[in-house]
Short mmCIF file of C-alpha atoms and ligand atoms in Angstrom, two decimals:
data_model
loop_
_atom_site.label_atom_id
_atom_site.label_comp_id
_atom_site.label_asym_id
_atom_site.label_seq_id
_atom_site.Cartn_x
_atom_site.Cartn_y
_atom_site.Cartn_z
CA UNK Z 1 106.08 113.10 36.94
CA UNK Z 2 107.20 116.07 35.32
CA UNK Z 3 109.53 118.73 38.06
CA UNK Z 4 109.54 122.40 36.81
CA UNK Z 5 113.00 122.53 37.16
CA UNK Z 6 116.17 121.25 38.55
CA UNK Z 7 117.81 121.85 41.44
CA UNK Z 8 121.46 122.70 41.65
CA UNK Z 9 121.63 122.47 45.06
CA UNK Z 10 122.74 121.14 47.66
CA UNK Z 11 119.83 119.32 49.13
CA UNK Z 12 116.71 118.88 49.34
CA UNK Z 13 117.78 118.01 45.57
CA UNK Z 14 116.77 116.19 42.19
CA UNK Z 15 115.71 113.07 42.83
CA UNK Z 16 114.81 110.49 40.54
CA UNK Z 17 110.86 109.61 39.77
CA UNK Z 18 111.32 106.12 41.12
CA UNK Z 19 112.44 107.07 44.31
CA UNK Z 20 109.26 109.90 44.56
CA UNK Z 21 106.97 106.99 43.87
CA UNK Z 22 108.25 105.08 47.06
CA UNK Z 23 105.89 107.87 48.74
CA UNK Z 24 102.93 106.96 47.32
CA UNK Z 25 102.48 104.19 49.95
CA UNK Z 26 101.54 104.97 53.54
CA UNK Z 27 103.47 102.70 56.06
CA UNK Z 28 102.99 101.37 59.68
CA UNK Z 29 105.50 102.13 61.95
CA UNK Z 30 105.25 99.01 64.48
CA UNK Z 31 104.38 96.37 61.47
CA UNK Z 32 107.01 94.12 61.11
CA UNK Z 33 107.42 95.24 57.21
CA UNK Z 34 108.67 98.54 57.97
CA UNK Z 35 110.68 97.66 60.93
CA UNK Z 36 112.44 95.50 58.88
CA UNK Z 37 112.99 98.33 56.02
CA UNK Z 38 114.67 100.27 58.43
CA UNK Z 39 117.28 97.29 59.38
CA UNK Z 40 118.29 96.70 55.50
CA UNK Z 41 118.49 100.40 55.40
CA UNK Z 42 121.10 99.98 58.86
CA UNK Z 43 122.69 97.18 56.46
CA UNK Z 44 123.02 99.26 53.72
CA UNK Z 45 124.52 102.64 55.34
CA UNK Z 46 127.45 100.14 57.08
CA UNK Z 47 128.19 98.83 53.07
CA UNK Z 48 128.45 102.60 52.45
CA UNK Z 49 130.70 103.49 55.22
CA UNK Z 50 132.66 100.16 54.01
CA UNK Z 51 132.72 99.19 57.88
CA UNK Z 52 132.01 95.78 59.35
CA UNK Z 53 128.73 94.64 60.92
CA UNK Z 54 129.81 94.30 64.98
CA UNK Z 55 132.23 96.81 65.17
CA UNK Z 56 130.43 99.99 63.93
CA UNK Z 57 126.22 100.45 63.93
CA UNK Z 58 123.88 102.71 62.14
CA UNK Z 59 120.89 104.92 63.77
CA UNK Z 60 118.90 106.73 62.02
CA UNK Z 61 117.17 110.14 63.39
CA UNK Z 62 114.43 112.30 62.90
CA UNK Z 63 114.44 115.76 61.95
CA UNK Z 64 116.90 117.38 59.52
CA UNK Z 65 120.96 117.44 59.32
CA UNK Z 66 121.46 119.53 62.19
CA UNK Z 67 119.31 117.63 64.79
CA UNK Z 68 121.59 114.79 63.97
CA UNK Z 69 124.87 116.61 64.77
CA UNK Z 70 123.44 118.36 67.35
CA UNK Z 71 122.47 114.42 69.05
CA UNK Z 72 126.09 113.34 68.30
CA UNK Z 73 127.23 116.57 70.09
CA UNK Z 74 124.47 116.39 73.37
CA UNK Z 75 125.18 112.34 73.22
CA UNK Z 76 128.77 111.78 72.67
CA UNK Z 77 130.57 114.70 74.82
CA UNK Z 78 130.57 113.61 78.43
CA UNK Z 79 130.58 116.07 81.47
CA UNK Z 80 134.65 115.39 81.50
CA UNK Z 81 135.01 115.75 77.40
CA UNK Z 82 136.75 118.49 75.56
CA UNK Z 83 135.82 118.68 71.78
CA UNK Z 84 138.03 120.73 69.13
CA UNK Z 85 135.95 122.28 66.93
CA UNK Z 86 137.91 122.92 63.21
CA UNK Z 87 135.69 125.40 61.59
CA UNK Z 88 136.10 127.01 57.94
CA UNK Z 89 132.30 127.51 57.00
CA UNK Z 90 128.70 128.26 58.45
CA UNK Z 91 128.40 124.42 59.09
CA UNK Z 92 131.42 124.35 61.37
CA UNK Z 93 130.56 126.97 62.93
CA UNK Z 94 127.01 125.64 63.69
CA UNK Z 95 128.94 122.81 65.86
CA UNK Z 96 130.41 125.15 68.08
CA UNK Z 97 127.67 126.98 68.60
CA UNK Z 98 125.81 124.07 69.21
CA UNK Z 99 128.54 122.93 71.58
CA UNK Z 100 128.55 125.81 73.16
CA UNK Z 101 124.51 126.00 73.15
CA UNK Z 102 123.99 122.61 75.29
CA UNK Z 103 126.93 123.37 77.92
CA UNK Z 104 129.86 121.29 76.12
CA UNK Z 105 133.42 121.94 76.89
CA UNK Z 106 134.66 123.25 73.20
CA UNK Z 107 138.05 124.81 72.38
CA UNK Z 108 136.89 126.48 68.78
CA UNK Z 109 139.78 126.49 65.76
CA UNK Z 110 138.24 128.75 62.98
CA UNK Z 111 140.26 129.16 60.10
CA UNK Z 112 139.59 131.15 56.54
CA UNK Z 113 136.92 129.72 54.35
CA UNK Z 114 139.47 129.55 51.72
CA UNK Z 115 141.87 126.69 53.61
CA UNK Z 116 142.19 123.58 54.77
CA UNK Z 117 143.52 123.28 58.46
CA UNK Z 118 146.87 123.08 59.09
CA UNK Z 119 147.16 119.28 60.26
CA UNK Z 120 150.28 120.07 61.93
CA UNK Z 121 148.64 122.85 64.46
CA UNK Z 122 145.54 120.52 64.97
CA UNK Z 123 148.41 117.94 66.32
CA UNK Z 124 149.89 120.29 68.46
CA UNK Z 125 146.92 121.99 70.24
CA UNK Z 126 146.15 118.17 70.74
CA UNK Z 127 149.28 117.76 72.28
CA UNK Z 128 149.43 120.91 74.39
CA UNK Z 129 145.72 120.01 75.96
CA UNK Z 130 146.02 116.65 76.85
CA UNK Z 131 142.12 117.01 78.28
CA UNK Z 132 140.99 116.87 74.64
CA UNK Z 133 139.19 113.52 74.12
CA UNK Z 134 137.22 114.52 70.76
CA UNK Z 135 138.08 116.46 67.40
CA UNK Z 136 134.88 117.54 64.86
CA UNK Z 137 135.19 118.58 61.63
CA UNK Z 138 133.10 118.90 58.39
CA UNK Z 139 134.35 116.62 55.21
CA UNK Z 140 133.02 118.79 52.51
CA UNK Z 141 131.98 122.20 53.74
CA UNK Z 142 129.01 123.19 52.06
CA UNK Z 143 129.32 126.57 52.25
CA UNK Z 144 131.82 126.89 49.81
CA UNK Z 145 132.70 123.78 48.58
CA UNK Z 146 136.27 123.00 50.17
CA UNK Z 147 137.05 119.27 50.97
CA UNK Z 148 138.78 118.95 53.95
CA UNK Z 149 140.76 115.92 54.18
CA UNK Z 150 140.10 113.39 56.69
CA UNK Z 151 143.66 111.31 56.39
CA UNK Z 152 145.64 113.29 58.44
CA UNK Z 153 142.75 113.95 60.84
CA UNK Z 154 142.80 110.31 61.48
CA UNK Z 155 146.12 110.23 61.92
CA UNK Z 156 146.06 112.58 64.57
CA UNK Z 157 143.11 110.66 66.05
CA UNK Z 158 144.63 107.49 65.95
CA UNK Z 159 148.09 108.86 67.39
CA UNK Z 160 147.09 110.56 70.40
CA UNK Z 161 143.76 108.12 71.24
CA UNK Z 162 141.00 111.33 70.31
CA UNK Z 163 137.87 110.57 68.85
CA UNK Z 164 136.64 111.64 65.58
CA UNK Z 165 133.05 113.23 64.87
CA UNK Z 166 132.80 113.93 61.12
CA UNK Z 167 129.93 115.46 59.54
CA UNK Z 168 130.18 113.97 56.16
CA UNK Z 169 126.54 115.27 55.42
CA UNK Z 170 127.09 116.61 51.73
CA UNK Z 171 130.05 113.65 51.33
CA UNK Z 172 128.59 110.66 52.07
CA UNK Z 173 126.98 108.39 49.67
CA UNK Z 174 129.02 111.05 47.18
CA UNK Z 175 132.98 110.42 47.51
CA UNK Z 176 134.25 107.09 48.39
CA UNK Z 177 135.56 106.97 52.31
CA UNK Z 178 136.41 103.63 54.36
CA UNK Z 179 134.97 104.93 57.92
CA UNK Z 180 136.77 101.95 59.61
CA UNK Z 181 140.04 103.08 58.42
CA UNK Z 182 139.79 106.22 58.97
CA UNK Z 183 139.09 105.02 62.36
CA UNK Z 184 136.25 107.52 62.62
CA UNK Z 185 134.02 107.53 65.74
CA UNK Z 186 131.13 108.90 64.45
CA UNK Z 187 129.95 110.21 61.45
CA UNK Z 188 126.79 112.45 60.63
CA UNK Z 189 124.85 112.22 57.21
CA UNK Z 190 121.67 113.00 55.98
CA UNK Z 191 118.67 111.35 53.39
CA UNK Z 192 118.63 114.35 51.46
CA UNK Z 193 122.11 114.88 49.92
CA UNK Z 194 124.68 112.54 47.76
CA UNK Z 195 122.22 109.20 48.78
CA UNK Z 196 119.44 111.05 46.64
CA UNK Z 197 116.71 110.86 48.89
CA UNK Z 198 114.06 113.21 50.67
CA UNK Z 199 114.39 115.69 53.85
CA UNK Z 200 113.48 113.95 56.63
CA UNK Z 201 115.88 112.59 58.85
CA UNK Z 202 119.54 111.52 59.12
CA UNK Z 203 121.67 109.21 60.68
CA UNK Z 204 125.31 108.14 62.65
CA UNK Z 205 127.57 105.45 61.64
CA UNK Z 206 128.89 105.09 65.25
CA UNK Z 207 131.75 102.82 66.45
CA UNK Z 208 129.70 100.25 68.44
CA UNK Z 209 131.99 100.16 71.20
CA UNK Z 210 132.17 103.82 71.68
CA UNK Z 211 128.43 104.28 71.26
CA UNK Z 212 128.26 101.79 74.27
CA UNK Z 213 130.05 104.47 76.44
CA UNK Z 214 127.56 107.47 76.45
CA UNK Z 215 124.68 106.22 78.06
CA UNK Z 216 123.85 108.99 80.51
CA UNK Z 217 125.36 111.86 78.62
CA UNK Z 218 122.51 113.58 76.81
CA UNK Z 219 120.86 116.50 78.88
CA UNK Z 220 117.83 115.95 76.01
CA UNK Z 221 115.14 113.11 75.84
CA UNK Z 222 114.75 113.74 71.85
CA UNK Z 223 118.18 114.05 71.05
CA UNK Z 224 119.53 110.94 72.70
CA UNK Z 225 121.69 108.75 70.35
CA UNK Z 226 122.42 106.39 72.98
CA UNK Z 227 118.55 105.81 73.60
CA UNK Z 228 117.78 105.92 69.83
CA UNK Z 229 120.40 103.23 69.18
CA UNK Z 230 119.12 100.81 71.98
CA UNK Z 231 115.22 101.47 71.13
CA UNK Z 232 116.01 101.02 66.84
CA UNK Z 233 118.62 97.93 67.46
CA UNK Z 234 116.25 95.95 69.21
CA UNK Z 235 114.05 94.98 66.07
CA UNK Z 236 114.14 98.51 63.70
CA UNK Z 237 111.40 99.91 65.72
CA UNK Z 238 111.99 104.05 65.77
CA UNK Z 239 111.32 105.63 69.34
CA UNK Z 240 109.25 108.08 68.06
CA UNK Z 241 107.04 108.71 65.44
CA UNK Z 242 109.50 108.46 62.14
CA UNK Z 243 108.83 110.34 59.06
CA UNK Z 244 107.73 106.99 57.11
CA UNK Z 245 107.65 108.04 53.27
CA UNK Z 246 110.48 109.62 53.46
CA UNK Z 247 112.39 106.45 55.24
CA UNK Z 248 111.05 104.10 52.55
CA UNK Z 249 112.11 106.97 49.79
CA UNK Z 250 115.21 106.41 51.46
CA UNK Z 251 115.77 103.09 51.13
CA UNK Z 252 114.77 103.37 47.27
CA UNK Z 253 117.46 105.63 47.45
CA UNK Z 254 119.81 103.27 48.72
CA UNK Z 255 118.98 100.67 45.86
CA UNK Z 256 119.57 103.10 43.10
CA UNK Z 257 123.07 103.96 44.43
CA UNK Z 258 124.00 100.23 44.90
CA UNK Z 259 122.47 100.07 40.60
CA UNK Z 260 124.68 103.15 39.42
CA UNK Z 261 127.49 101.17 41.05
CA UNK Z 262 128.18 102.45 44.35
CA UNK Z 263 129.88 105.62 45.90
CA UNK Z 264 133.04 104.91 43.51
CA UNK Z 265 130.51 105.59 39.87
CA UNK Z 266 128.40 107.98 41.87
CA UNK Z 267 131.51 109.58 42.65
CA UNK Z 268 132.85 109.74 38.87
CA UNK Z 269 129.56 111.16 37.58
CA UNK Z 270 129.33 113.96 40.74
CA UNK Z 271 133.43 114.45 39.71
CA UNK Z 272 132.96 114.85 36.07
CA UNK Z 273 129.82 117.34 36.15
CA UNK Z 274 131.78 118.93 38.50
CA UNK Z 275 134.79 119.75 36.80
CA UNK Z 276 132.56 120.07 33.35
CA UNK Z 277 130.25 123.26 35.35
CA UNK Z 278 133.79 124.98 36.67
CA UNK Z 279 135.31 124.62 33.02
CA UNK Z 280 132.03 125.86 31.07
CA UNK Z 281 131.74 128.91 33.38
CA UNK Z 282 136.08 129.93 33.68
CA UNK Z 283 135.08 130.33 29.76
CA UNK Z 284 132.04 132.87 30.69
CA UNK Z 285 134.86 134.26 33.32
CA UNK Z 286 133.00 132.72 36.55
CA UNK Z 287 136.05 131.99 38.80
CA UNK Z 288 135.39 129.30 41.60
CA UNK Z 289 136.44 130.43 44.92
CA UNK Z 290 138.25 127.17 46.16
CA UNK Z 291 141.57 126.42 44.23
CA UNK Z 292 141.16 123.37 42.66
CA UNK Z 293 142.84 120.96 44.56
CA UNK Z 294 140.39 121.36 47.63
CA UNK Z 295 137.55 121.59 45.55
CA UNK Z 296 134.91 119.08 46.23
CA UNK Z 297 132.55 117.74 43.67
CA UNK Z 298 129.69 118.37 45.19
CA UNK Z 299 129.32 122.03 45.12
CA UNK Z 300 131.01 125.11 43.78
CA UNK Z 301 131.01 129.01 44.97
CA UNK Z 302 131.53 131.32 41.69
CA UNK Z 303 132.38 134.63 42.09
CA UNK Z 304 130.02 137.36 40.31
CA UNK Z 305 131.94 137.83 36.78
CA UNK Z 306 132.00 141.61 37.11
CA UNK Z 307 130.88 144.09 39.78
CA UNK Z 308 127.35 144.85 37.17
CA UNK Z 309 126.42 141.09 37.64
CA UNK Z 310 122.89 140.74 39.40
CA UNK Z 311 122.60 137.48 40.66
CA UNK Z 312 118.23 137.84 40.97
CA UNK Z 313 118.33 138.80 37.94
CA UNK Z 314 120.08 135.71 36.58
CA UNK Z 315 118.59 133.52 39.27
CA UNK Z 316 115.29 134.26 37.75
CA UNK Z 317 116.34 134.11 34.20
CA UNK Z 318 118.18 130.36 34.93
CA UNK Z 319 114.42 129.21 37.00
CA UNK Z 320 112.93 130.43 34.18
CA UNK Z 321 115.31 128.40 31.68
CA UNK Z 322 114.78 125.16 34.48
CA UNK Z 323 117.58 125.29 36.74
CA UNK Z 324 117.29 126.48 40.53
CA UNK Z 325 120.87 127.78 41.16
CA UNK Z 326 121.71 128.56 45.07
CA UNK Z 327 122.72 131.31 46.32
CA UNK Z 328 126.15 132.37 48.17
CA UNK Z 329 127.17 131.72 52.00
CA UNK Z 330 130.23 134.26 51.75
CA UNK Z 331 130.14 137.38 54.44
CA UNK Z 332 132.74 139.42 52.28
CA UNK Z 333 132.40 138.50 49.01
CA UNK Z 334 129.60 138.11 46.28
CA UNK Z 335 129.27 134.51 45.31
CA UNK Z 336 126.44 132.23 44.10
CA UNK Z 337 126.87 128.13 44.13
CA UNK Z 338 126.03 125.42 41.70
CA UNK Z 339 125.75 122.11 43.51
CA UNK Z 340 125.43 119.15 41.27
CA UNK Z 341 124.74 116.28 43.52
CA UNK Z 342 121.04 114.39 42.92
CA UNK Z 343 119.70 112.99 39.94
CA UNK Z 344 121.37 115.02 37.51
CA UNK Z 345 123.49 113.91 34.53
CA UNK Z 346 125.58 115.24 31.90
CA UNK Z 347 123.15 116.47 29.56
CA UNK Z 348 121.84 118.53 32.02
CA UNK Z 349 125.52 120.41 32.62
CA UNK Z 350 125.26 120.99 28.73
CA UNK Z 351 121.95 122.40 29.02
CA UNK Z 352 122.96 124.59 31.82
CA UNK Z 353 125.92 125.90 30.20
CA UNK Z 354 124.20 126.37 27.11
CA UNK Z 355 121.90 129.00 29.32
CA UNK Z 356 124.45 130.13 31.11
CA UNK Z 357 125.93 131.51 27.93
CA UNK Z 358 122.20 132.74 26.79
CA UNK Z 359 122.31 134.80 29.97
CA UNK Z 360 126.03 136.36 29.57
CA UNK Z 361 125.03 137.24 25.45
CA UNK Z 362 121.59 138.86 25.92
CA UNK Z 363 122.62 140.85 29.50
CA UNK Z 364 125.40 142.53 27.23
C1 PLP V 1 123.24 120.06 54.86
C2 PLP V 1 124.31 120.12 55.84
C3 PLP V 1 124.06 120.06 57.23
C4 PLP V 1 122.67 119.98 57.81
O1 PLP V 1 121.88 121.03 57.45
P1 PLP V 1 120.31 120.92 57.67
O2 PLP V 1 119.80 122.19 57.07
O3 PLP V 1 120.05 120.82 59.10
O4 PLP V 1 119.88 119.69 56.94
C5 PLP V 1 125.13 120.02 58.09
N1 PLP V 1 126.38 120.07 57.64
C6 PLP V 1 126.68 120.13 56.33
C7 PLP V 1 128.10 120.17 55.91
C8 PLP V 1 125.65 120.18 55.39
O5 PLP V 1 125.94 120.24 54.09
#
């Protein structure tokens, strides 16, 4: 299979040829083969999370990365629950409107895309409000890149008894996290980002025994985690209709990751592409717009070089050349983003610097 070009984004991204192939096949949903696909793919997302079987569960869900948050949200948040909502991007601020959209009690923290919250008021707003039972937050904020960090955010959680919804959709599979630790509640990925696989659905690593508690709480039929959970953990049978090549894509997928070595190599190779991308374009005088200590290594918003720069213009130039760059998320200032999560390697950050460079020599 030969791809016209790669993608530098985000997700849907590169993925290898092998896992592609996995699509070829067309799959049953009540046989017995591909229920049981689904469990090892429940098995495998638990090794991921590094939690033990029993006290945390996977589900899986149809539709894309938002229909999963949006389940944790309708699913999770009772009629007597009060969710802080830490925002610093468009994804954050998706959850509270979400919140806000199916009736949930939400107190909303939005802070600059530029920073990481201030731990220290999250604890305090906690303590002021003692009807605050849930805190949400995005691990790597794909809008612009910024990690926020999840230690003292389980801290908090585990100090004052709150529960923690991550959405970890462009983090995990990518950067190493021990969910049981971190004593997170529930957190939201996707099959399309750092575990390489297609669009298609995503999926909760939920502490069981919290799970067990929201029966009843979902004003939607689709959108029920609760139901999902009981239907899927009976024998890996889906409730509804699942998106079957892209499941067994998934599991492929999973495979690979466990071959490269797990989340800790997948993690080096996303970290040193990373940091190679940010140093080839400083050169070409392309600042990144996170500092570099909250910089993920999944994604990176440059800044235009100069006010002339026309990002179309080198958009098409770069497709052209065999890279699809994204473009930026920023309301006040021009940006583009490089993601470099999927199958991508090395030689391919040469390659892209190399035409990076093209691009800066011939526009001048
Ligand atoms: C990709 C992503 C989502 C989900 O977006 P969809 O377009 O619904 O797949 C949610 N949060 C973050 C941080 C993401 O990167």
């Amino acid at each position: 299979m030969t791809q016209k070009y790669k993608l530098l984004t985000p997700g849907p991204l590169t993925t290898t040829d092998t896992v592609k192939q996995k699509m070829l096949e067309d799959r049953c949903t009540w046989d017995s083969d591909y229920k049981q696909l689904t469990q090892d793919i429940r098995h495998r997302l638990l090794k991921v999370a590094e939690v033990s079987e029993g006290n945390y569960t996977a589900v899986l869900q149809q539709g894309s990365g938002s229909f999963v948050v949006e389940s944790v949200l309708q699913t999770v948040l009772g009629k007597d629950d009060h969710v802080l909502i830490i925002s610093n991007g468009a994804y954050g601020n998706r959850m509270i409107d979400m919140a806000k959209a199916i009736g949930k009690r939400v107190t909303e923290m939005r802070i600059p895309y530029n920073t990481v919250p201030d731990f220290e008021k999250v604890e305090a707003l906690i303590k002021q409000d003692q009807s605050l039972t849930h805190i949400a937050m995005v691990h790597c904020e794909t809008t612009t890149g910024i990690l926020n960090p999840l230690e003292p955010l389980s801290e908090i959680g585990k100090r004052h008894n709150v529960s923690l919804i991550i959405d970890a959709m462009s983090s995990f599979g990518g950067i190493p996290m021990n969910v049981e630790k971190l004593n997170i509640d529930y957190l939201i990925s996707s099959a399309n980002k750092c575990i390489q696989g297609v669009p298609g659905f995503g999926f909760v690593v939920a502490k069981q025994s919290k799970l067990e508690q929201t029966k009843g709480n979902a004003n939607s039929i689709a959108l029920d985690l609760f139901e999902q959970w009981k239907v899927m953990d009976r024998d890996g049978k889906w409730r509804f209709t699942s998106p079957t090549h892209v499941v067994a894509a998934f599991q492929e997928a999973l495979i690979e990751l466990e071959e490269e070595g797990g989340v800790a190599t997948r993690y080096q190779r996303y970290s040193e592409n990373n940091h190679y991308i940010i140093e080839s374009l400083k050169k070409m005088n392309f600042q990144a717009y996170i500092d570099a200590e909250h910089q993920s290594p999944i994604i990176t918003t440059f800044l235009y070089p100069d006010k002339d720069f026309d990002f179309e213009d080198f958009y098409q130039y770069m497709k052209e050349a065999g890279f699809v760059l994204y473009p930026g998320k920023l309301m006040d200032t021009p940006s583009f983003r490089v993601g470099n999560i999927g199958d991508l390697h090395h030689k391919d950050f040469v390659l892209l610097a190399d035409n990076i460079q093209k691009y800066m020599k011939e526009r001048n």
